[in-house]
Coordinates of N, CA and C in Angstrom, one line a residue:
X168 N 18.5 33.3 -48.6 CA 19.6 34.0 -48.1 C 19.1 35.3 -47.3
X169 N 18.2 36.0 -47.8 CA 17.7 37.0 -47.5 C 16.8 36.4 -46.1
X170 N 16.1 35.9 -45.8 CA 15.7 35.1 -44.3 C 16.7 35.2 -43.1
X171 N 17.8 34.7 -43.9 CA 19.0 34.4 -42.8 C 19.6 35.6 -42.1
X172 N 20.1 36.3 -43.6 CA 20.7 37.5 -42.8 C 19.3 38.3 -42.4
X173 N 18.4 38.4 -42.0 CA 17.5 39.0 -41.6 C 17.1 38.6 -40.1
X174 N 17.0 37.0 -40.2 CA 17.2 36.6 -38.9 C 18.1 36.6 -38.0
X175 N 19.6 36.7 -38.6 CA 20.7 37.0 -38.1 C 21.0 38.0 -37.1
X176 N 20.2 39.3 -38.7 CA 20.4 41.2 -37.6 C 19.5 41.2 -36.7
X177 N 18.3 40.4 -36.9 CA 17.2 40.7 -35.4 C 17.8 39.9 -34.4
X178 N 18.6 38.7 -33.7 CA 19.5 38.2 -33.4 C 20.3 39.1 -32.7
X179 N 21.0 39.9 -33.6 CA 22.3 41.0 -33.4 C 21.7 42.4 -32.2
X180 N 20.3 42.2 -33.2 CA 19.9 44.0 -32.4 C 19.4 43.9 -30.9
X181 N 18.7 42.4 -30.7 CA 18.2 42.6 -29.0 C 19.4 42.1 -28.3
X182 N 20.3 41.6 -28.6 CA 21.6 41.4 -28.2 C 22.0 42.7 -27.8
X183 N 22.3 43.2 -28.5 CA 22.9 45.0 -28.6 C 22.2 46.5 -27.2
X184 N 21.2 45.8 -27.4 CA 19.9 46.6 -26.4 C 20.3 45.8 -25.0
X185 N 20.5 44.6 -24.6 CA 20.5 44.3 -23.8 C 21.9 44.1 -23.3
X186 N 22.8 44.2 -23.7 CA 24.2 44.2 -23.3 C 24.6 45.9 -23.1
X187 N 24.3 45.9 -22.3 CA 24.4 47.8 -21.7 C 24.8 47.8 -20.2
X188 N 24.3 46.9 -19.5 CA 24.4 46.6 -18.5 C 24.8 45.8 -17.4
X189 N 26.2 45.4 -16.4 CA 26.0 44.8 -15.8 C 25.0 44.3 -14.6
X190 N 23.7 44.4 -14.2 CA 23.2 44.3 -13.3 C 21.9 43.3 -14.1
X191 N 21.3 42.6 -13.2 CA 20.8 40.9 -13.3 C 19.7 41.6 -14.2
X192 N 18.7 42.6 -13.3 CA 18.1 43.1 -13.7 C 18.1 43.9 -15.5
X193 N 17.2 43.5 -16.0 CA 17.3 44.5 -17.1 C 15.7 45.0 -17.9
X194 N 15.6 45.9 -18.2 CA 14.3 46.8 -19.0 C 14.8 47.6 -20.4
X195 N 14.2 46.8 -21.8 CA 14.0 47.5 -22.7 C 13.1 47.9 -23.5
X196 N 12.9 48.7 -24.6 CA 11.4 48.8 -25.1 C 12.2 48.9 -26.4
X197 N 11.1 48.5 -27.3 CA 11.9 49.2 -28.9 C 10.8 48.7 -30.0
X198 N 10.5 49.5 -30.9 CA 9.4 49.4 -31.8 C 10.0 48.8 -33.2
X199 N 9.7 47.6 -34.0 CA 10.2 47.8 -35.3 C 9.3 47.2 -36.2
X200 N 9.3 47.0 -37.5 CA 8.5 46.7 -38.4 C 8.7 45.2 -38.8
X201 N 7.6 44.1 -38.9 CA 7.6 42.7 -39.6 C 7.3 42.8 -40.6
X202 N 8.4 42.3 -42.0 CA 7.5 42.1 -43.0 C 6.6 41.0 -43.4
X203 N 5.7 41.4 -44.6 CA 4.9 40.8 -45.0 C 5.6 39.1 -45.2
X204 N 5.2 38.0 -44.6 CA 5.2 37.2 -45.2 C 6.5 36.5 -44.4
X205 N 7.4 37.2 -43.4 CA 8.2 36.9 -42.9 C 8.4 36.5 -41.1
X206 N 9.4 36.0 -40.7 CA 8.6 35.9 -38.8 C 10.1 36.3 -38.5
X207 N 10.0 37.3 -37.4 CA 11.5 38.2 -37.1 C 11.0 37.3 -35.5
X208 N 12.9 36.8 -35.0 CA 12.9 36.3 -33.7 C 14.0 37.0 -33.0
X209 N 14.3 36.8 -31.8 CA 14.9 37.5 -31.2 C 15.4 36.8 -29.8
X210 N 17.1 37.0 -29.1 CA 17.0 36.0 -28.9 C 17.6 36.9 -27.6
X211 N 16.4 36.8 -25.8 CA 16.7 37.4 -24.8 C 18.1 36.5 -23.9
X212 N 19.2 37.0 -24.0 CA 20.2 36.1 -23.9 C 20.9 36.3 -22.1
X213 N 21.1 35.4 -22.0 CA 21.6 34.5 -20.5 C 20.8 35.3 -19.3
X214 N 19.7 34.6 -19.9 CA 18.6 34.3 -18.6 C 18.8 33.5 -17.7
X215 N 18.5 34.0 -16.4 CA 19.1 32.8 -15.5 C 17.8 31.8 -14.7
X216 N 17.9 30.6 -14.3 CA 16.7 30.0 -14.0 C 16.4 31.2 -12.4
X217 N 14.9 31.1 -12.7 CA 14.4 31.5 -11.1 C 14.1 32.7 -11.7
X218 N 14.8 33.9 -12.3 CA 14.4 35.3 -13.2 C 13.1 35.4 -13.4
X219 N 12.3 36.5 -13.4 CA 11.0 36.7 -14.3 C 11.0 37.5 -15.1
X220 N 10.5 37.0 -16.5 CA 10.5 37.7 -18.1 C 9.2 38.0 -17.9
X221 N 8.9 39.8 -18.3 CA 7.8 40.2 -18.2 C 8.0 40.9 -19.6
X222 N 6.9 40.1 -20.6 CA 6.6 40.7 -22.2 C 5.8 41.3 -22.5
X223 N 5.6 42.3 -23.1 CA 4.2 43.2 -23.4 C 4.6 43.2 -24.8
X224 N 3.6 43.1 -25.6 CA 3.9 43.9 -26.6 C 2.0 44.6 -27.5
X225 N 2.3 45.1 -28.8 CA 1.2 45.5 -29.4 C 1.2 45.9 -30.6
X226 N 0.5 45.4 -31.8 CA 0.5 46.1 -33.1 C -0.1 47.3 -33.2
X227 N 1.0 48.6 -33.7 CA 0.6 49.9 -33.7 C 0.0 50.5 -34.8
X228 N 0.6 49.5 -35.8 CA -0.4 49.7 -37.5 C 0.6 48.5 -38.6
X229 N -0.6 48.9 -39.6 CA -0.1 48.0 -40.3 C 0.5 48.6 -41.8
X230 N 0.9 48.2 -42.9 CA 1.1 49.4 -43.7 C 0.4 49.3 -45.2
X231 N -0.6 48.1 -45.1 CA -1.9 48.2 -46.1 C -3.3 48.9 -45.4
X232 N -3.7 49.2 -46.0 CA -5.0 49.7 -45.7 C -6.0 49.0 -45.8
X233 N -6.4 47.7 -46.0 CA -6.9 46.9 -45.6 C -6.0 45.7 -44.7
X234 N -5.1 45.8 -44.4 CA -4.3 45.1 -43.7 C -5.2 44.9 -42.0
X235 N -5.0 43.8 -41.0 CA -5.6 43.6 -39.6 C -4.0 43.7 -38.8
X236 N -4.4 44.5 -37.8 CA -3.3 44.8 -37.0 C -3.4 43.8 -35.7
X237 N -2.5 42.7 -36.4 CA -2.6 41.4 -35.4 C -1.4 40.5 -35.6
X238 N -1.2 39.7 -35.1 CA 0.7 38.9 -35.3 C 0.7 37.9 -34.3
X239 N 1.4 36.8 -34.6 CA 1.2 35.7 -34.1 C 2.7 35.8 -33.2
X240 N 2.8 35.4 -31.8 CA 3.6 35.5 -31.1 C 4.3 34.4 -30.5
X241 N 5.0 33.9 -30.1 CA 5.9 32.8 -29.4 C 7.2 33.0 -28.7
X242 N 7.3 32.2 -27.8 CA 8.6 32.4 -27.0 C 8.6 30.9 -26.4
X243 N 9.9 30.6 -27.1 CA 10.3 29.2 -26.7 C 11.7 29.4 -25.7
X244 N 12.1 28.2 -25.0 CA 13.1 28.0 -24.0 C 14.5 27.9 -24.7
X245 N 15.6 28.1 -23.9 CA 17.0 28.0 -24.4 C 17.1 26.4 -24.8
X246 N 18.0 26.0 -26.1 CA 18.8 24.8 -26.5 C 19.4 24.1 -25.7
X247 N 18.8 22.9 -26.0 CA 18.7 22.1 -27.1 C 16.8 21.6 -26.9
X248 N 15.7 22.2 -25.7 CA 14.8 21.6 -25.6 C 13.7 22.6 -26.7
X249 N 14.1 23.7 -26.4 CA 13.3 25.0 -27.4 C 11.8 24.4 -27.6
X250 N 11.6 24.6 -25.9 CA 10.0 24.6 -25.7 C 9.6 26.1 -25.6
X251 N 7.9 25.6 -26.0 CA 7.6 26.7 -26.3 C 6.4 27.1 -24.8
X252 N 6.9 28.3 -24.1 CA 6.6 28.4 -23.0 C 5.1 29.8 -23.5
X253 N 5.0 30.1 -24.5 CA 3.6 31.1 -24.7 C 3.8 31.6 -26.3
X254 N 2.3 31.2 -26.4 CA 2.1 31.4 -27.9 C 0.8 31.7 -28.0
X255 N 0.5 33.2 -28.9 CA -0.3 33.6 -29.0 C -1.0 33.5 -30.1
X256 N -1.9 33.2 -30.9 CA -2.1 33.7 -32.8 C -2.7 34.8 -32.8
X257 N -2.7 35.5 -33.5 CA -3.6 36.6 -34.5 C -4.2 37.1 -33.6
X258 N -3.3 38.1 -32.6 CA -3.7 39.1 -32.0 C -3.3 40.4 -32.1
X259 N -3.9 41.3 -31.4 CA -3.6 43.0 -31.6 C -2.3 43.2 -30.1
X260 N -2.8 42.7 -29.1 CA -1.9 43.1 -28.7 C -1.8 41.8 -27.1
X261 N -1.0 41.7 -26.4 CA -0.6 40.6 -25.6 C 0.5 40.8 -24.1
X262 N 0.4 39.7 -23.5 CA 1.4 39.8 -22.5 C 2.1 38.8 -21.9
X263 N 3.2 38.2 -21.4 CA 3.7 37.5 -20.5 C 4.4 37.0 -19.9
X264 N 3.9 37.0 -18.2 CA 4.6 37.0 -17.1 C 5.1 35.9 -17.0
X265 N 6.6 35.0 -16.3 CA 6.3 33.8 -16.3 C 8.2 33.8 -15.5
X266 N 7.9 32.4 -14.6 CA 9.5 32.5 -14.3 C 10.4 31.8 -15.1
X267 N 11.5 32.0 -15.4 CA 12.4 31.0 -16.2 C 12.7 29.9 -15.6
X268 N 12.3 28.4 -16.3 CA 12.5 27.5 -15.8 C 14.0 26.8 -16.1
X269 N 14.2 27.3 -17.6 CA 15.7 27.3 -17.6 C 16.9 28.0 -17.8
X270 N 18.0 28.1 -17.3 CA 18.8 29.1 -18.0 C 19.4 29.1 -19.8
X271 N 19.8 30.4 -20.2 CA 20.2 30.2 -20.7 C 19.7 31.9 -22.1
X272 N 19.1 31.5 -23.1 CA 19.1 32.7 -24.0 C 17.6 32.4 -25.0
X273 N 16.3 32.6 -24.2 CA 15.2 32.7 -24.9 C 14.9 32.8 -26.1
X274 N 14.3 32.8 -26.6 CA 14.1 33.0 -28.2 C 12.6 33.9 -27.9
X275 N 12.3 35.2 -28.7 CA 11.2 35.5 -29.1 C 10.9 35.7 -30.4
X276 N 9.9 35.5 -31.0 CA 9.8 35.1 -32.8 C 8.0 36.1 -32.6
X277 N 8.5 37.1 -33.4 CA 7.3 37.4 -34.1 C 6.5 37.3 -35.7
X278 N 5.7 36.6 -35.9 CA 5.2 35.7 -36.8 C 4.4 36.9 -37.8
X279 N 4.8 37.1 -38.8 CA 3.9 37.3 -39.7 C 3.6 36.7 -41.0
X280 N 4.0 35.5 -41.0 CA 3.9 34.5 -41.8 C 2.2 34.6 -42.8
X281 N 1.1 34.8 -41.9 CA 0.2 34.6 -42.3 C -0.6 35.8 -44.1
X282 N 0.2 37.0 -43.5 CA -0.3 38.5 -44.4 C 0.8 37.9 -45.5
X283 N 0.0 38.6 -46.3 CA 0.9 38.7 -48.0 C 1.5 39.8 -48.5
X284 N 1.0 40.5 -47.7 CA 1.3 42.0 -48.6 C 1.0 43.2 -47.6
X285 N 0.7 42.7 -46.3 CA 0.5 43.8 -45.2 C 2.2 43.7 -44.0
X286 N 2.8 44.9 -43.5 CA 4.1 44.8 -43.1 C 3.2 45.0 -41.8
X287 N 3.8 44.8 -40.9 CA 2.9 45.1 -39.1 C 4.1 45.8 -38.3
X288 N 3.8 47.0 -37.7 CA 4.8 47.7 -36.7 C 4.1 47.3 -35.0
X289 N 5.4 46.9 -35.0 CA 5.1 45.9 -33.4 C 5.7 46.9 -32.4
X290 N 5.3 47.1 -31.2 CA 5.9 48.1 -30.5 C 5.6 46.6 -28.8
X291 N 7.0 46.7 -28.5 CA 7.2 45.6 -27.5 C 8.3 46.5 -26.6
X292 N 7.6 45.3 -25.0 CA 8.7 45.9 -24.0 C 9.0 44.8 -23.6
X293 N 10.0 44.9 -22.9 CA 10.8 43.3 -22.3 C 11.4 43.5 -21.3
X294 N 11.1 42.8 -20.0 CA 12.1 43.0 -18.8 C 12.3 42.1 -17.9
X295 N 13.7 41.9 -17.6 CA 13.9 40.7 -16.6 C 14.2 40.7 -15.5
X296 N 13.5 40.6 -14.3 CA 13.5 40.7 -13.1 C 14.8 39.4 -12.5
X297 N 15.5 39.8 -11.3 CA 16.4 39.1 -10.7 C 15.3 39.4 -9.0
X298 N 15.3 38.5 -8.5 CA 15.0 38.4 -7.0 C 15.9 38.8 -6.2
X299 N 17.1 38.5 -6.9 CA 18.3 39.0 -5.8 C 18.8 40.3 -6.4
X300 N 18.3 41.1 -7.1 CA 19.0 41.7 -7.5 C 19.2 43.4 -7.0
X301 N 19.7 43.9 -6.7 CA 20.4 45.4 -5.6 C 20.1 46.3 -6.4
X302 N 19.5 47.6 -5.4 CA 19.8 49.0 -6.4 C 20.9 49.3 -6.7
X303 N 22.2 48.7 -5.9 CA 23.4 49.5 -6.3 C 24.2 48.5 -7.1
X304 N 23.8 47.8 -7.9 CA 24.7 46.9 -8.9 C 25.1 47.8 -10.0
X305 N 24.9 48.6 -10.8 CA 25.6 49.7 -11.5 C 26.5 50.7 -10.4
X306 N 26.5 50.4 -9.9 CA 26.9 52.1 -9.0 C 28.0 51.5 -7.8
X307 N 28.1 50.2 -7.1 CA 29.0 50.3 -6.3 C 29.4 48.8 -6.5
X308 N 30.7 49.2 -6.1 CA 31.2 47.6 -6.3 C 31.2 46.6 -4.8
X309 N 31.6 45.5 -4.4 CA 31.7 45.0 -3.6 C 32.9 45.4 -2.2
X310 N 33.9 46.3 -2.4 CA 34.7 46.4 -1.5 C 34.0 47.8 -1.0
X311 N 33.3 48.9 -1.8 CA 32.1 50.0 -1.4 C 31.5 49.5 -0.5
X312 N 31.1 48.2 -0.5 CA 29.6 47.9 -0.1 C 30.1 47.7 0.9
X313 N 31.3 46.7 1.5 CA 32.0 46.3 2.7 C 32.0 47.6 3.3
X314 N 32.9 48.3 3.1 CA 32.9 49.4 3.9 C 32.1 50.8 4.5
X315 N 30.7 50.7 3.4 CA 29.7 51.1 3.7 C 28.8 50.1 5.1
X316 N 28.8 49.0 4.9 CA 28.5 48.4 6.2 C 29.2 48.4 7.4
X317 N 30.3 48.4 7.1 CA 31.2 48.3 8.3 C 31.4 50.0 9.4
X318 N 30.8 51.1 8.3 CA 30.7 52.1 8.5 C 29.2 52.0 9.4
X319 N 28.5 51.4 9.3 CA 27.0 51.0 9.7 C 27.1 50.7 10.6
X320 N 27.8 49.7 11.0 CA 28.0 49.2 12.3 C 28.4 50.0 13.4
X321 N 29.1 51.0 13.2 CA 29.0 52.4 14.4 C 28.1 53.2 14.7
X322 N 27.4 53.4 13.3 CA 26.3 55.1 13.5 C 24.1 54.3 13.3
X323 N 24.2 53.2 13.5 CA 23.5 52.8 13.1 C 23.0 52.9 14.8
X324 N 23.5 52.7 15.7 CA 22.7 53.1 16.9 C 22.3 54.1 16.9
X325 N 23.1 55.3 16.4 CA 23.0 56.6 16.3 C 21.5 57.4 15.9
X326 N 21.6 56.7 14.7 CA 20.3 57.0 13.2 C 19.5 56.2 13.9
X327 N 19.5 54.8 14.5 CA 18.4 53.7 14.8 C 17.7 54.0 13.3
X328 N 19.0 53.2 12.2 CA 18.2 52.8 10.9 C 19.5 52.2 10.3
X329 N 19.1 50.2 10.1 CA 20.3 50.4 9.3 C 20.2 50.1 7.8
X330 N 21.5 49.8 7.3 CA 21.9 49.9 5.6 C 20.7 49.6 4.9
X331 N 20.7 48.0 5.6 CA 19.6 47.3 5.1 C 18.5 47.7 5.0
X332 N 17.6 48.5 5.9 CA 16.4 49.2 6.3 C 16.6 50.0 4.8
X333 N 17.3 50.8 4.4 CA 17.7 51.9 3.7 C 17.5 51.0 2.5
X334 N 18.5 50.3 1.7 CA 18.6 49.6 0.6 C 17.4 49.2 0.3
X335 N 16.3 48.4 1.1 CA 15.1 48.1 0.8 C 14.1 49.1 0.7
X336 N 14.1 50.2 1.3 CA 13.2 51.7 1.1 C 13.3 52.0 -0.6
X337 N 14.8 52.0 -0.8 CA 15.4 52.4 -2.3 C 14.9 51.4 -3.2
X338 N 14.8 50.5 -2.7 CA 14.7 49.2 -3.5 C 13.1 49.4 -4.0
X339 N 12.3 49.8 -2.9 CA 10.9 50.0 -3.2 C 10.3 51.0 -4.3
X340 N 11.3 52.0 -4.1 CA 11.3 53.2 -4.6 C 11.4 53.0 -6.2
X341 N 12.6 51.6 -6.4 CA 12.9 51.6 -7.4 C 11.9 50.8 -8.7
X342 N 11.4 50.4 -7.7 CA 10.0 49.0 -8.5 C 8.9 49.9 -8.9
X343 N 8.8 51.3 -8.1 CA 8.0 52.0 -8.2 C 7.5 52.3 -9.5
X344 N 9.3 52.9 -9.2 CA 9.6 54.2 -10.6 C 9.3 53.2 -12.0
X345 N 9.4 51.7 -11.7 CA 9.7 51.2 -13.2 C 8.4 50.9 -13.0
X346 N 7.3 50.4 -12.5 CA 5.9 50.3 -13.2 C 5.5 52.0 -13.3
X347 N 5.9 53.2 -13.0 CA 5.1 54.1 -13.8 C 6.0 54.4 -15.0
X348 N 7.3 54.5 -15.2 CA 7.8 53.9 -16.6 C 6.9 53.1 -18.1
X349 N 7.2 52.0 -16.9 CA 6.2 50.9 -17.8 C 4.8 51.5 -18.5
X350 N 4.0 52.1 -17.5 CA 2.8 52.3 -18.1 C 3.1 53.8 -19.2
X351 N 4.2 54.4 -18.6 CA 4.0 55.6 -19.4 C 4.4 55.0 -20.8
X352 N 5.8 53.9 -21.0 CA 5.6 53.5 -22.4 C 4.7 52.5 -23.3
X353 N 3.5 52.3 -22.3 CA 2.4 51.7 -22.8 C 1.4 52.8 -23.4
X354 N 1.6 53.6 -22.8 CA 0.6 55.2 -23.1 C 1.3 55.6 -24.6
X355 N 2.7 55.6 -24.5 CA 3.0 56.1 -25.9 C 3.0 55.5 -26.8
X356 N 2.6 54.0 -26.5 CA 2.5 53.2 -27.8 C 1.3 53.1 -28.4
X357 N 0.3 53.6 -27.3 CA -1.3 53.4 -27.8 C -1.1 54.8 -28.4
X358 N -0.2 55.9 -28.1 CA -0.7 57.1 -29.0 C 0.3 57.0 -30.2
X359 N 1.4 56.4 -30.0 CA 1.8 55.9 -31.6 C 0.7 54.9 -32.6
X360 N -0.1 54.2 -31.8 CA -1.2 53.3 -32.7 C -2.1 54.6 -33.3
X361 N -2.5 55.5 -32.1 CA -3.7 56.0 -32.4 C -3.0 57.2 -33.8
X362 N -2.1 57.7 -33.9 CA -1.1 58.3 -34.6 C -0.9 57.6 -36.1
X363 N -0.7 56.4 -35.8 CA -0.4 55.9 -37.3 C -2.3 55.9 -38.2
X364 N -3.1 55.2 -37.3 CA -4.5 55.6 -37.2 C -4.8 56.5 -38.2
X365 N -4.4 57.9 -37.4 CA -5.0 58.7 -38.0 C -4.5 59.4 -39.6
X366 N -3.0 59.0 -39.5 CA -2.4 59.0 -40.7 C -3.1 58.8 -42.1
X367 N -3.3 57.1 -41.3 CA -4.1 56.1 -42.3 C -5.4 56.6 -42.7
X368 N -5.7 56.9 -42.3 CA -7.4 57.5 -42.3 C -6.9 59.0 -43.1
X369 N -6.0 59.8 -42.8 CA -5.8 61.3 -44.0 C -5.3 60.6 -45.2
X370 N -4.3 60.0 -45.6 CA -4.2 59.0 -46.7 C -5.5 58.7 -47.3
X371 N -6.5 58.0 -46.8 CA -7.8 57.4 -47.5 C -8.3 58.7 -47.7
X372 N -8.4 59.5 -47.0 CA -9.4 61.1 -47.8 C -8.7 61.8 -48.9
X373 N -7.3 62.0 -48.6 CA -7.0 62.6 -49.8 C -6.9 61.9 -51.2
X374 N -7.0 60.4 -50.7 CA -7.1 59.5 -52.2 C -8.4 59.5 -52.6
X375 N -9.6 59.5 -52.1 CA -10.6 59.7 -52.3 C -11.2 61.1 -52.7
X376 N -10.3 62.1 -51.9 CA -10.9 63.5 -52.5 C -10.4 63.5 -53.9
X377 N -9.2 63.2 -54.2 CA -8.5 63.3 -55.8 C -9.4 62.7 -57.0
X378 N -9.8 61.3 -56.4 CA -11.0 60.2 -57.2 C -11.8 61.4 -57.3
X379 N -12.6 61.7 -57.1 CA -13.8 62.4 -56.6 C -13.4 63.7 -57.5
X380 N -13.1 64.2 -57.0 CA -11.6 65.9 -57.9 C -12.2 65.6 -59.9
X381 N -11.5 64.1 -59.9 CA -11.2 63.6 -61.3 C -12.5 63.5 -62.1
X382 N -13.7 62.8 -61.0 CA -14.5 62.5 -61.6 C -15.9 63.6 -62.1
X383 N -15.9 64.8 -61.0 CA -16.5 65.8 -61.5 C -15.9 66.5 -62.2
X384 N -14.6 66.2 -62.7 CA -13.9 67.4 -63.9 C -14.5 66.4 -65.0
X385 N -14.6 65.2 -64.9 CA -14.5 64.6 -66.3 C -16.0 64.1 -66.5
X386 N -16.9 64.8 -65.5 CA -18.5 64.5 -65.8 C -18.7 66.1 -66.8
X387 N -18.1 66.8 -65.3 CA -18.3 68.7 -66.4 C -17.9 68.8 -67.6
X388 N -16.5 68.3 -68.4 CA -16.1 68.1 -69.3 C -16.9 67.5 -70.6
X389 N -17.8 66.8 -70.5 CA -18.4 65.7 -71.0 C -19.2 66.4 -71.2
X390 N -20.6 66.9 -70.0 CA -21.4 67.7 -70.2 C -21.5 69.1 -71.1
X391 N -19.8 70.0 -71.0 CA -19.9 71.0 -71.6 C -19.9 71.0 -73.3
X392 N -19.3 69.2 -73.6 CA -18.5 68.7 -74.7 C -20.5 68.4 -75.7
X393 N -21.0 67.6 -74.6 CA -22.6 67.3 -75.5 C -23.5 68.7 -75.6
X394 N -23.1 69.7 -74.3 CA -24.0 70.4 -74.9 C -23.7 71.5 -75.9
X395 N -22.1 72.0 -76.0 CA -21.9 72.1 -77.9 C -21.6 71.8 -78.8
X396 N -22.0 70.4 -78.8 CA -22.3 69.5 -79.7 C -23.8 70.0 -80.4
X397 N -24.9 70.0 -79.4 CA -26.1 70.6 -80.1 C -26.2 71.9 -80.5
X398 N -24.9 72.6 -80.5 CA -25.7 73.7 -81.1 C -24.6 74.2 -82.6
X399 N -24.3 73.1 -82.8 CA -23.5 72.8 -84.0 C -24.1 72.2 -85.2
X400 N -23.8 72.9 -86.5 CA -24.5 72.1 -87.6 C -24.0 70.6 -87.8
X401 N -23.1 70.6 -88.3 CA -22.3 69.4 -88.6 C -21.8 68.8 -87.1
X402 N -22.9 68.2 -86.4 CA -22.3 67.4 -85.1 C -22.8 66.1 -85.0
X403 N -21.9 65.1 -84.2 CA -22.1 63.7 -84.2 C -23.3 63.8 -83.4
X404 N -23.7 64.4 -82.3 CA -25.0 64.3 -81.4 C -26.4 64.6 -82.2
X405 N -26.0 66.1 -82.9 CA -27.4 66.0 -84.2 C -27.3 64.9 -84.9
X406 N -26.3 63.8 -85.6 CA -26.6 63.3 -86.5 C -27.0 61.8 -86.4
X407 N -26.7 61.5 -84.5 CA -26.9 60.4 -83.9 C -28.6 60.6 -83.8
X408 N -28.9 61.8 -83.0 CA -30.5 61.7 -83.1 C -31.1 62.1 -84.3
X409 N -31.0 62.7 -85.1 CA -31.5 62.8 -86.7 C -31.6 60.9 -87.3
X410 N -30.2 60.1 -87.0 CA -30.5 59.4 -87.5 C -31.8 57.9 -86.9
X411 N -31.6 58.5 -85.8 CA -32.7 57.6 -84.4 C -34.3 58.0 -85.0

């Protein structure tokens, strides 16, 4: 029971992320944790054929200390064929490009099936490119657009530049902005890795300084315990070597 409704809410939440927006195009990022022993899927919904799904993702840590920061990946096609279009095993981190051959609502499944007792925080980005798709699909509607051209068709001798010229400059502008996006949230995921890292690494020192803490108190202890023992009449240490 516990599977289901688990696979259910991961189901629910990239639904939720990606329903924000009318426009073909879409870009999300979102970090969350796999447990030990379990495979969280997720399902990128009404993808249209011709679209490109561009996946990144990467394990940022794990949450045993001997745990491998690696996760097996898959992305299969919309129902009823639920082929499996990229699958990765037991890696740190991955990617991929690829066009949708069919429409419909992707599946991605991150696998941790393999660990017993190690949880893995996955940090993934996902985005679906439209070929046809406009900078102004949030922002203007179709009877805008009409009369923004038709408005073109007077001053466009004027400017010698028209809509079109314009839309595509923006348009350029806008592919720009989203690969230095992209990379900046690849930057912060390698310094969320290198972050959890270092965490992990002050954890192991101060459990080791404490070991270490315990073990010189209870060597000194011992030592101060035998050596007045010897200068005692009645002691177990005199009566151990008296008796030797």
């Amino acid at each position: 029971m516990w599977k289901i409704t688990r696979f259910i809410s991961s189901c629910l939440v990239l639904s939720q992320i990606f329903d924000m927006s009318s426009a073909k195009s879409r870009h999300r990022q979102m970090t969350l944790e796999v447990a030990a022993g379990y495979e969280d899927c997720f399902f990128l919904e009404e993808v249209k054929s011709g679209q490109t799904i561009d996946f990144e993702y990467q394990v940022t840590s794990s949450s045993s200390p001997t745990g491998q920061n690696d996760i097996s990946v898959r992305i299969h096609t919309p129902a009823p064929s639920f082929n499996t279009v990229y699958e990765n095993n037991m890696v740190t981190e991955g990617s991929f490009n690829g066009e949708a051959t069919e429409s419909g609502d992707y599946r991605i499944c991150l696998d941790n099936k393999v660990s017993t007792w190690s949880d893995k925080t996955v940090w993934f980005e996902i985005q679906v490119e439209d070929p046809e798709d406009d900078y102004d699909d949030d922002y203007m509607d179709s009877e805008e657009w009409e009369n923004i051209k038709k408005n073109n068709e007077d001053t466009e001798s004027m400017f010698e530049m028209k809509i079109d010229e314009i839309k595509t400059s923006v348009h350029d502008v806008r592919i720009n902005v989203g690969k230095m996006r992209h990379f900046q949230f690849m930057l912060g995921a390698q310094m969320s890795k290198d972050t959890h890292q270092v965490g992990s690494n002050l954890e192991k020192i101060n459990f080791w300084s404490v070991v270490h803490l315990l073990i010189m108190c209870l060597v000194g202890f011992t030592q101060v315990f035998m050596v007045k023992q010897l200068f005692e009449d009645k002691s177990m240490v005199k009566n151990l070597i008296a008796s030797t």
